[in-house]
Amino acid sequence: MVKFLDIQKITQKYENEIHHSISRIVDSGWYLLGEETAEFEKNYALFIGTEHCIGVANGLDALRIILRAYMEMGAMKEGDEIIVPANTFIASIIAITDNRLVPVLIEPCLTTYQIDDEKIEEAITPRTKGIMVVHLYGRCGYTDKIALLCRKYNLKLIEDNAQAAGCKYHGKTTGSLGDAAGHSFYPGKNLGALGDGGAITTNDRCLAEKARSLGNYGSVRKYIFDYQGYNSRLDEIQAAVLNVKLNHLESDNERRKEVARHYLDRITQPEVILPEVNDWNAHVFHLFVIRTPKRDEMLRFLNDHGVQALVHYPVPPHRQKAYKELNHLHLPVTEKIHKEVLSLPISPVVTDEEVEMVVRVVNSFCSQN
Ligand SMILES: *Cc1c(COP(=O)(O)O)cnc(C)c1O
């Protein structure tokens, strides 16, 4: 069986370093808001290319706190609109609605699966205060056109970088392209902790200060609270793990790209639509997503023939029970994507033999039909 993602194997790759780092924290007796988190924040800010990095509890909190900080700064208020791709993971939308902001769902491009920048301007109203770009599947969703629209209409550009750690756009790392970015270190992400973790990156000092305070109950100094904040902190053990794994992120991403190149070269069935890559720096292949009208059949066939494939995601946010107020929306591109996509196994630890087997099974499904 080719596993979709063997997280145990990824951890084993760095086992000695990780054990060593964790023991150091266990022995230190200091588990929150300590040197290891400060060290990671410094390292990750340097890696992303921003002035500030604030560790938080998870990726959802990172996005939620960015928006809340903008509300505290007076840049947005309840009822204001945030533009977001309709085909994102639901957390991007929850971060918006949890702040009583209104998500305005925009269709993606069918070729890139990223927000269609041709459809943004017509959706901008006087209440629009921000655009949340999601680098979905690890592919850069930012475009110069989006940045121009933000400047023209005075909108905050927020990046959801949960799936794209290490992705680059013309030499700049995603997470440094907009006004602020949310990052997730969920174990399955390209930079994964051994539990939950997240971070905010920004060059805006005011936002950074507010975000740090909001993650710590709204505290500005010990026992002085300016906001009704959250408890959202990256803990020392996860920071220690991330300090180890950050050193290997670029080589891990290179291996993902190598696997992606194999798939792109070897999967030959014309009915399978392969992901389009026009800049190998601008995709870190968090997921390798193919598309076919026979998706459900193919999913069954792969799973029956020893290849664990998954769907990201089967139901779009606007069709979920959680968002009844969005259920009436008609978003044909998004709906088509959710019906037709399929994710093949990809990770830094899949072997060449496993990749070959996936290719063989995918191609053989097609030749039977
Ligand atoms: C994983 C993910 C999140 C949320 O991150 P968590 O750490 O799981 O809270 C947000 N947005 C996208 C696109 C994600 O893939």
Short mmCIF file of C-alpha atoms and ligand atoms in Angstrom, two decimals:
data_model
loop_
_atom_site.label_atom_id
_atom_site.label_comp_id
_atom_site.label_asym_id
_atom_site.label_seq_id
_atom_site.Cartn_x
_atom_site.Cartn_y
_atom_site.Cartn_z
CA MET A 1 0.00 0.00 0.00
CA VAL A 2 1.39 3.41 -0.97
CA LYS A 3 0.31 5.65 1.90
CA PHE A 4 -1.03 9.08 1.06
CA LEU A 5 1.27 10.64 3.64
CA ASP A 6 3.55 8.71 6.01
CA ILE A 7 4.03 11.20 8.84
CA GLN A 8 5.76 8.62 11.03
CA LYS A 9 8.41 8.19 8.36
CA ILE A 10 8.87 11.95 8.03
CA THR A 11 9.45 12.23 11.79
CA GLN A 12 11.82 9.25 11.76
CA LYS A 13 13.97 11.02 9.19
CA TYR A 14 14.87 13.67 11.80
CA GLU A 15 14.34 11.48 14.86
CA ASN A 16 17.68 12.02 16.61
CA GLU A 17 17.65 15.78 16.26
CA ILE A 18 14.01 15.97 17.35
CA HIS A 19 14.52 13.77 20.43
CA HIS A 20 17.54 15.80 21.43
CA SER A 21 15.64 19.10 21.12
CA ILE A 22 12.57 17.87 22.94
CA SER A 23 14.64 16.49 25.84
CA ARG A 24 16.29 19.87 26.21
CA ILE A 25 12.86 21.51 26.66
CA VAL A 26 11.59 18.79 29.01
CA ASP A 27 14.67 19.23 31.19
CA SER A 28 14.53 23.03 31.12
CA GLY A 29 11.20 23.28 33.01
CA TRP A 30 10.13 26.20 30.76
CA TYR A 31 7.29 25.21 28.41
CA LEU A 32 5.59 28.38 27.13
CA LEU A 33 6.75 31.79 25.88
CA GLY A 34 10.41 30.94 26.22
CA GLU A 35 13.68 31.01 24.32
CA GLU A 36 12.86 28.21 21.90
CA THR A 37 9.75 29.97 20.59
CA ALA A 38 11.65 33.27 20.38
CA GLU A 39 14.39 31.47 18.44
CA PHE A 40 11.87 29.92 16.05
CA GLU A 41 10.12 33.26 15.51
CA LYS A 42 13.48 34.80 14.61
CA ASN A 43 14.38 31.91 12.28
CA TYR A 44 11.01 31.81 10.58
CA ALA A 45 10.85 35.60 10.07
CA LEU A 46 14.27 35.35 8.41
CA PHE A 47 13.14 32.40 6.28
CA ILE A 48 9.94 34.13 5.15
CA GLY A 49 11.60 37.52 4.81
CA THR A 50 9.52 39.64 7.18
CA GLU A 51 10.41 41.86 10.14
CA HIS A 52 8.09 40.07 12.54
CA CYS A 53 6.90 36.57 13.32
CA ILE A 54 4.50 35.69 16.12
CA GLY A 55 3.99 32.05 17.10
CA VAL A 56 0.36 31.06 17.74
CA ALA A 57 -1.51 27.84 18.51
CA ASN A 58 -2.56 26.89 14.94
CA GLY A 59 -3.15 28.21 11.44
CA LEU A 60 -6.79 29.08 12.00
CA ASP A 61 -5.82 31.27 14.97
CA ALA A 62 -3.11 32.95 12.90
CA LEU A 63 -5.71 34.13 10.36
CA ARG A 64 -8.33 34.86 12.99
CA ILE A 65 -5.91 36.99 15.03
CA ILE A 66 -4.67 38.93 11.98
CA LEU A 67 -8.23 39.99 11.17
CA ARG A 68 -9.04 40.74 14.81
CA ALA A 69 -5.88 42.85 15.07
CA TYR A 70 -6.97 44.84 12.01
CA MET A 71 -10.34 45.40 13.69
CA GLU A 72 -8.64 46.63 16.85
CA MET A 73 -6.54 48.95 14.66
CA GLY A 74 -9.70 50.36 13.08
CA ALA A 75 -8.81 49.05 9.60
CA MET A 76 -11.99 46.93 9.51
CA LYS A 77 -15.20 46.60 11.47
CA GLU A 78 -18.07 44.12 11.86
CA GLY A 79 -19.95 43.61 8.59
CA ASP A 80 -17.01 44.58 6.38
CA GLU A 81 -16.21 42.27 3.50
CA ILE A 82 -13.17 40.12 2.88
CA ILE A 83 -12.62 38.62 -0.57
CA VAL A 84 -11.53 34.97 -0.46
CA PRO A 85 -11.35 32.08 -2.97
CA ALA A 86 -14.48 29.91 -2.88
CA ASN A 87 -12.54 26.64 -3.15
CA THR A 88 -10.37 27.10 -0.06
CA PHE A 89 -10.19 24.90 3.05
CA ILE A 90 -12.95 26.01 5.40
CA ALA A 91 -10.54 27.48 8.00
CA SER A 92 -9.89 30.53 5.78
CA ILE A 93 -13.62 31.29 5.88
CA ILE A 94 -14.04 30.54 9.59
CA ALA A 95 -11.31 33.08 10.39
CA ILE A 96 -13.41 35.71 8.58
CA THR A 97 -16.86 34.87 9.97
CA ASP A 98 -15.56 34.36 13.51
CA ASN A 99 -14.70 38.08 13.45
CA ARG A 100 -18.20 38.92 12.16
CA LEU A 101 -16.69 39.93 8.86
CA VAL A 102 -18.38 38.81 5.64
CA PRO A 103 -16.63 36.39 3.26
CA VAL A 104 -17.12 37.25 -0.42
CA LEU A 105 -16.42 34.07 -2.33
CA ILE A 106 -14.60 34.37 -5.66
CA GLU A 107 -14.30 31.58 -8.21
CA PRO A 108 -10.87 30.09 -8.87
CA CYS A 109 -9.22 29.53 -12.27
CA LEU A 110 -9.80 26.02 -13.53
CA THR A 111 -6.16 25.70 -14.64
CA THR A 112 -4.40 26.92 -11.48
CA TYR A 113 -7.07 26.30 -8.80
CA GLN A 114 -6.10 29.72 -7.41
CA ILE A 115 -8.41 32.75 -7.01
CA ASP A 116 -9.29 34.19 -10.43
CA ASP A 117 -7.86 37.71 -10.32
CA GLU A 118 -10.09 38.70 -13.26
CA LYS A 119 -13.16 38.25 -11.08
CA ILE A 120 -12.06 40.25 -8.04
CA GLU A 121 -12.61 43.87 -9.06
CA GLU A 122 -16.30 43.39 -9.89
CA ALA A 123 -16.84 42.02 -6.36
CA ILE A 124 -15.29 45.02 -4.58
CA THR A 125 -17.80 47.26 -2.76
CA PRO A 126 -17.37 50.19 -0.34
CA ARG A 127 -17.44 47.61 2.49
CA THR A 128 -14.55 45.55 1.10
CA LYS A 129 -11.56 45.88 3.42
CA GLY A 130 -9.29 42.99 2.48
CA ILE A 131 -8.36 40.20 0.12
CA MET A 132 -7.30 36.85 1.54
CA VAL A 133 -5.15 35.01 -0.97
CA VAL A 134 -4.83 31.28 -0.28
CA HIS A 135 -1.80 29.53 -1.79
CA LEU A 136 -3.86 26.40 -2.27
CA TYR A 137 -2.15 23.01 -2.70
CA GLY A 138 1.21 24.80 -2.25
CA ARG A 139 0.95 26.85 -5.44
CA CYS A 140 1.37 30.62 -5.27
CA GLY A 141 -2.03 32.34 -5.55
CA TYR A 142 -0.65 35.88 -5.38
CA THR A 143 -0.51 37.93 -8.58
CA ASP A 144 0.70 41.47 -9.28
CA LYS A 145 -2.84 42.29 -10.33
CA ILE A 146 -4.15 41.42 -6.85
CA ALA A 147 -1.54 43.69 -5.27
CA LEU A 148 -2.55 46.51 -7.65
CA LEU A 149 -6.22 46.11 -6.70
CA CYS A 150 -5.27 46.28 -3.01
CA ARG A 151 -3.43 49.53 -3.62
CA LYS A 152 -6.18 50.98 -5.79
CA TYR A 153 -8.97 50.26 -3.28
CA ASN A 154 -6.89 50.50 -0.09
CA LEU A 155 -7.42 46.86 0.91
CA LYS A 156 -5.34 44.72 3.25
CA LEU A 157 -3.72 41.78 1.52
CA ILE A 158 -3.69 38.74 3.78
CA GLU A 159 -2.02 35.50 2.73
CA ASP A 160 -3.21 32.11 3.91
CA ASN A 161 0.15 30.37 3.64
CA ALA A 162 -0.93 27.20 5.49
CA GLN A 163 -0.20 24.95 2.50
CA ALA A 164 2.75 26.78 0.97
CA ALA A 165 5.72 26.98 3.36
CA GLY A 166 8.79 27.72 1.24
CA CYS A 167 6.93 28.71 -1.93
CA LYS A 168 8.40 31.65 -3.85
CA TYR A 169 7.07 34.31 -6.19
CA HIS A 170 9.78 36.01 -8.28
CA GLY A 171 12.37 35.45 -5.55
CA LYS A 172 10.17 36.51 -2.62
CA THR A 173 8.77 33.92 -0.24
CA THR A 174 5.01 33.59 0.12
CA GLY A 175 4.07 34.95 3.52
CA SER A 176 6.03 38.14 2.76
CA LEU A 177 4.04 39.26 -0.29
CA GLY A 178 1.05 40.91 1.40
CA ASP A 179 0.39 42.91 4.57
CA ALA A 180 0.21 39.86 6.84
CA ALA A 181 0.21 36.08 6.53
CA GLY A 182 -1.09 33.13 8.51
CA HIS A 183 0.95 29.90 8.64
CA SER A 184 0.01 26.42 9.88
CA PHE A 185 2.35 23.80 11.32
CA TYR A 186 -0.29 21.06 11.50
CA PRO A 187 1.64 17.76 11.22
CA GLY A 188 0.59 17.13 7.60
CA LYS A 189 1.72 20.52 6.28
CA ASN A 190 5.05 21.04 4.48
CA LEU A 191 6.54 22.37 7.72
CA GLY A 192 4.77 20.21 10.28
CA ALA A 193 5.09 20.10 14.07
CA LEU A 194 4.24 17.07 16.23
CA GLY A 195 0.91 18.62 17.11
CA ASP A 196 -0.75 21.95 16.42
CA GLY A 197 1.16 25.14 15.75
CA GLY A 198 0.91 28.30 13.70
CA ALA A 199 2.47 31.69 13.08
CA ILE A 200 1.76 35.19 11.82
CA THR A 201 4.32 37.03 9.69
CA THR A 202 4.21 40.74 8.84
CA ASN A 203 6.31 43.85 8.34
CA ASP A 204 3.70 45.96 10.14
CA ARG A 205 4.98 46.66 13.66
CA CYS A 206 1.62 47.85 14.95
CA LEU A 207 -0.12 44.70 13.69
CA ALA A 208 2.65 42.53 15.15
CA GLU A 209 2.27 44.08 18.59
CA LYS A 210 -1.51 43.74 18.57
CA ALA A 211 -1.32 40.13 17.35
CA ARG A 212 1.17 39.18 20.05
CA SER A 213 -0.98 40.74 22.70
CA LEU A 214 -4.21 39.14 21.33
CA GLY A 215 -2.61 35.68 21.48
CA ASN A 216 -1.84 36.23 25.14
CA TYR A 217 -5.33 37.18 26.47
CA GLY A 218 -4.95 40.73 25.17
CA SER A 219 -2.12 41.44 27.60
CA VAL A 220 0.17 44.38 26.86
CA ARG A 221 2.23 44.08 30.05
CA LYS A 222 1.96 41.57 32.81
CA TYR A 223 -1.64 41.61 34.15
CA ILE A 224 -2.60 44.65 32.05
CA PHE A 225 -5.16 43.82 29.34
CA ASP A 226 -6.06 46.19 26.50
CA TYR A 227 -8.17 43.65 24.55
CA GLN A 228 -10.44 40.70 25.25
CA GLY A 229 -7.93 38.34 23.66
CA TYR A 230 -7.34 34.63 23.18
CA ASN A 231 -5.05 32.00 24.60
CA SER A 232 -3.16 31.11 21.44
CA ARG A 233 0.51 30.28 21.87
CA LEU A 234 3.08 28.15 20.12
CA ASP A 235 4.57 25.98 22.86
CA GLU A 236 8.27 25.42 23.46
CA ILE A 237 8.28 21.75 22.50
CA GLN A 238 6.63 22.41 19.13
CA ALA A 239 8.97 25.36 18.54
CA ALA A 240 11.94 23.04 19.24
CA VAL A 241 10.64 20.53 16.69
CA LEU A 242 10.06 23.32 14.16
CA ASN A 243 13.57 24.71 14.69
CA VAL A 244 14.89 21.31 13.62
CA LYS A 245 12.52 20.81 10.70
CA LEU A 246 12.86 24.33 9.31
CA ASN A 247 16.49 23.49 8.49
CA HIS A 248 15.28 20.69 6.23
CA LEU A 249 12.26 22.41 4.66
CA GLU A 250 13.98 23.40 1.43
CA SER A 251 15.36 19.91 0.79
CA ASP A 252 11.99 18.37 1.73
CA ASN A 253 10.28 20.67 -0.76
CA GLU A 254 12.86 19.75 -3.43
CA ARG A 255 11.97 16.09 -3.00
CA ARG A 256 8.27 16.93 -3.33
CA LYS A 257 9.05 18.70 -6.62
CA GLU A 258 11.07 15.71 -7.83
CA VAL A 259 8.06 13.47 -7.17
CA ALA A 260 5.79 15.97 -8.94
CA ARG A 261 8.12 16.00 -11.98
CA HIS A 262 7.93 12.20 -12.16
CA TYR A 263 4.15 12.28 -12.08
CA LEU A 264 4.01 15.03 -14.71
CA ASP A 265 6.41 13.15 -17.01
CA ARG A 266 4.95 9.68 -16.58
CA ILE A 267 1.19 10.00 -16.18
CA THR A 268 0.09 9.76 -19.78
CA GLN A 269 -3.65 9.23 -19.88
CA PRO A 270 -5.26 12.17 -21.74
CA GLU A 271 -8.37 12.07 -19.56
CA VAL A 272 -6.34 12.94 -16.49
CA ILE A 273 -5.74 16.66 -16.20
CA LEU A 274 -2.38 17.22 -14.55
CA PRO A 275 -1.51 20.31 -12.50
CA GLU A 276 -0.10 23.15 -14.55
CA VAL A 277 3.34 24.38 -13.49
CA ASN A 278 4.81 27.44 -15.13
CA ASP A 279 7.29 28.37 -12.40
CA TRP A 280 8.87 25.60 -10.34
CA ASN A 281 9.75 28.05 -7.56
CA ALA A 282 6.09 29.02 -7.19
CA HIS A 283 4.83 25.54 -6.24
CA VAL A 284 5.89 23.46 -3.24
CA PHE A 285 3.44 20.62 -3.90
CA HIS A 286 1.78 20.35 -0.54
CA LEU A 287 -0.66 18.31 -2.62
CA PHE A 288 -0.42 16.81 -6.10
CA VAL A 289 -3.93 17.35 -7.40
CA ILE A 290 -5.17 15.84 -10.64
CA ARG A 291 -8.61 16.24 -12.16
CA THR A 292 -10.85 13.80 -14.03
CA PRO A 293 -14.60 13.58 -14.69
CA LYS A 294 -14.38 9.93 -13.53
CA ARG A 295 -13.08 10.99 -10.13
CA ASP A 296 -15.14 8.70 -7.89
CA GLU A 297 -14.43 5.64 -10.07
CA MET A 298 -10.77 6.44 -10.18
CA LEU A 299 -10.56 7.02 -6.43
CA ARG A 300 -12.07 3.59 -5.84
CA PHE A 301 -9.75 1.99 -8.38
CA LEU A 302 -6.63 3.54 -6.83
CA ASN A 303 -7.62 2.53 -3.32
CA ASP A 304 -8.44 -1.01 -4.52
CA HIS A 305 -5.03 -1.26 -6.20
CA GLY A 306 -2.83 -0.25 -3.29
CA VAL A 307 -2.65 3.51 -3.79
CA GLN A 308 -4.11 5.67 -1.05
CA ALA A 309 -5.58 8.72 -2.79
CA LEU A 310 -7.70 11.43 -1.14
CA VAL A 311 -9.94 14.32 -2.19
CA HIS A 312 -9.13 17.91 -1.24
CA TYR A 313 -11.90 18.74 -0.77
CA PRO A 314 -15.13 16.83 -1.47
CA VAL A 315 -17.57 19.61 -0.44
CA PRO A 316 -16.90 23.35 -0.94
CA PRO A 317 -17.45 25.71 2.01
CA HIS A 318 -20.57 27.29 0.45
CA ARG A 319 -22.23 23.84 0.29
CA GLN A 320 -21.55 22.99 3.94
CA LYS A 321 -24.23 22.93 6.64
CA ALA A 322 -21.95 25.21 8.68
CA TYR A 323 -22.60 27.98 6.12
CA LYS A 324 -26.33 27.85 5.44
CA GLU A 325 -26.24 31.55 4.56
CA LEU A 326 -23.96 30.70 1.62
CA ASN A 327 -25.79 27.56 0.43
CA HIS A 328 -27.76 29.51 -2.22
CA LEU A 329 -24.60 30.59 -4.07
CA HIS A 330 -24.00 29.21 -7.52
CA LEU A 331 -20.27 28.78 -8.11
CA PRO A 332 -19.88 26.43 -11.09
CA VAL A 333 -16.07 26.42 -11.33
CA THR A 334 -15.69 25.69 -7.63
CA GLU A 335 -18.35 22.98 -7.76
CA LYS A 336 -16.73 21.36 -10.79
CA ILE A 337 -13.35 21.32 -9.04
CA HIS A 338 -14.79 19.71 -5.94
CA LYS A 339 -16.42 16.99 -8.08
CA GLU A 340 -13.34 16.22 -10.16
CA VAL A 341 -10.18 16.58 -8.07
CA LEU A 342 -8.11 13.80 -6.63
CA SER A 343 -4.83 14.02 -4.67
CA LEU A 344 -2.05 11.49 -5.31
CA PRO A 345 0.47 10.52 -2.63
CA ILE A 346 3.26 13.09 -2.31
CA SER A 347 5.69 13.85 0.52
CA PRO A 348 9.44 14.08 1.14
CA VAL A 349 9.50 10.36 2.03
CA VAL A 350 7.74 8.61 -0.86
CA THR A 351 10.22 6.39 -2.66
CA ASP A 352 10.88 6.19 -6.41
CA GLU A 353 9.32 2.69 -6.37
CA GLU A 354 6.15 4.02 -4.78
CA VAL A 355 5.97 6.83 -7.34
CA GLU A 356 6.35 4.26 -10.12
CA MET A 357 3.57 2.16 -8.66
CA VAL A 358 1.23 5.17 -8.47
CA VAL A 359 2.00 6.03 -12.10
CA ARG A 360 1.37 2.44 -13.19
CA VAL A 361 -1.96 2.22 -11.39
CA VAL A 362 -3.17 5.61 -12.65
CA ASN A 363 -2.24 4.76 -16.23
CA SER A 364 -3.78 1.31 -16.00
CA PHE A 365 -7.11 2.64 -14.76
CA CYS A 366 -7.32 4.77 -17.77
CA SER A 367 -6.42 2.10 -20.29
CA GLN A 368 -9.28 -0.08 -19.01
CA ASN A 369 -11.88 2.60 -19.60
C1 LIG B 1 -4.51 23.73 7.36
C2 LIG B 1 -5.11 24.97 6.83
C3 LIG B 1 -5.54 26.00 7.68
C4 LIG B 1 -5.66 25.85 9.17
O1 LIG B 1 -4.51 25.48 9.82
P1 LIG B 1 -4.63 24.70 11.22
O2 LIG B 1 -3.25 24.74 11.76
O3 LIG B 1 -5.10 23.32 10.92
O4 LIG B 1 -5.59 25.46 12.06
C5 LIG B 1 -5.98 27.18 7.11
N1 LIG B 1 -6.02 27.34 5.77
C6 LIG B 1 -5.63 26.37 4.92
C7 LIG B 1 -5.69 26.62 3.46
C8 LIG B 1 -5.18 25.15 5.43
O5 LIG B 1 -4.82 24.18 4.58
#
